[in-house]
Amino acid sequence: MNSTLNKTENRPAPTPAPPQNGRVDYLTPLANILESDDGYILEAEMPGVSRDGLDVTIENGELVILGHRASPEVKGEPLYGESRGWDYRRVFELDPSIDAGKIAAKMDQGVLRLHLPKSESVKPRKITVGE
């Protein structure tokens, strides 16, 4: 599975500047990709993103992950703060061997876990030889 990413592919994205001129900046979530016999597991770290703030789509052979983290509610007068409600975005090019119709997603404690099953035509199979 190949990924098409921005220039921060192998390291966390720096904290983006606030949107200007209608442009939205995103944080790039860190991701792990594991392979098994029946498919791939993609894990993307998006702390603070709930299931309701998540959007996973497939279009033109690309898997697009968007996560929205709301700004924390503050009671009282803030004295100092580094946490912001930035959005996450990452795009992966899907290998044709992935069965896009059977992709499953689960969000747990800020980690998105996608199961990307291989299509039956590319899975290894044993052929029985007759007499």
C-alpha positions in Angstrom: 0.0 0.0 0.0 1.5 3.3 -1.1 0.8 6.6 0.6 0.5 10.0 -0.9 1.3 12.5 1.8 2.5 16.0 2.4 6.2 16.7 3.1 5.9 15.7 6.8 5.4 12.1 6.0 7.9 10.6 8.5 7.6 13.1 11.3 4.8 14.9 13.2 3.5 18.1 11.5 4.4 21.3 13.3 1.6 23.2 14.9 -0.1 25.0 12.0 -0.9 28.7 11.9 -4.6 29.7 12.1 -6.5 29.6 8.8 -5.8 32.6 6.5 -7.4 33.6 3.3 -9.9 30.7 3.5 -7.1 28.1 3.6 -7.3 25.4 6.2 -4.2 23.9 7.7 -4.2 20.3 9.1 -2.1 18.3 11.5 -0.8 15.1 9.9 -1.7 12.2 12.2 1.0 9.6 12.9 0.1 6.2 11.4 1.2 2.6 11.5 0.4 0.0 8.8 0.6 -3.7 9.5 0.1 -6.5 7.1 -1.6 -9.9 7.8 -2.6 -12.8 5.6 -6.1 -11.4 5.0 -5.3 -7.6 4.8 -3.8 -4.6 6.4 -4.4 -2.7 9.6 -3.9 1.1 9.5 -3.7 2.9 12.9 -3.8 6.7 13.0 -3.3 8.7 16.1 -5.7 11.6 16.5 -5.9 12.6 20.2 -9.0 14.4 21.1 -11.0 13.3 18.1 -14.2 11.5 18.9 -16.2 9.2 16.6 -18.5 12.1 15.8 -15.6 14.3 14.7 -14.3 11.6 12.2 -14.8 11.3 8.5 -13.2 8.5 6.5 -13.9 8.4 2.7 -12.7 6.6 -0.4 -12.7 8.4 -3.7 -10.7 7.9 -6.9 -8.5 5.2 -5.2 -7.6 7.3 -2.2 -8.5 6.8 1.4 -9.0 10.2 3.1 -9.0 10.5 6.9 -10.3 13.7 8.4 -10.6 14.3 12.1 -11.9 17.3 13.9 -10.8 18.1 17.5 -12.9 20.8 19.1 -11.2 23.5 21.2 -11.4 22.6 24.9 -14.0 24.5 26.9 -12.4 26.7 29.5 -14.1 27.9 32.7 -12.7 31.0 34.1 -9.9 33.3 32.8 -7.3 31.3 30.8 -3.7 32.1 32.0 -1.8 29.9 29.6 -2.8 27.4 27.0 -1.1 25.3 24.3 -3.9 22.9 23.4 -5.9 23.9 20.2 -8.7 22.5 18.3 -6.9 21.7 15.0 -8.2 19.3 12.4 -6.3 16.2 11.2 -6.0 15.1 7.6 -4.1 12.2 5.9 -4.5 10.7 2.5 -3.4 7.2 1.4 -3.4 5.7 -2.1 -5.2 2.4 -1.9 -3.6 -0.6 -3.5 -5.9 -2.3 -6.0 -5.7 -5.5 -4.0 -7.7 -4.0 -1.2 -11.5 -4.8 -1.1 -12.7 -1.2 -0.5 -16.3 -2.4 0.0 -15.3 -4.3 3.1 -13.2 -1.7 5.0 -14.1 -1.4 8.6 -13.2 1.4 11.1 -13.1 1.7 14.8 -12.1 4.7 17.0 -10.8 4.1 20.5 -9.2 6.6 22.8 -8.0 8.8 20.0 -6.6 6.0 17.8 -8.4 5.2 14.5 -8.0 1.6 13.5 -9.0 0.6 9.9 -9.1 -3.0 8.7 -8.4 -3.0 5.0 -9.1 -6.5 3.7 -7.4 -8.0 0.7 -9.7 -9.0 -2.1 -10.2 -12.8 -2.5 -8.4 -12.8 -5.8 -5.1 -11.8 -4.2 -5.3 -13.9 -1.0 -3.0 -17.0 -1.0 -5.0 -20.2 -1.3 -4.1 -23.9 -1.3 -5.0 -25.9 -4.4 -5.7 -29.6 -3.9 -4.2 -31.8 -6.5 -6.4 -34.7 -7.5 -5.3 -38.2 -8.5 
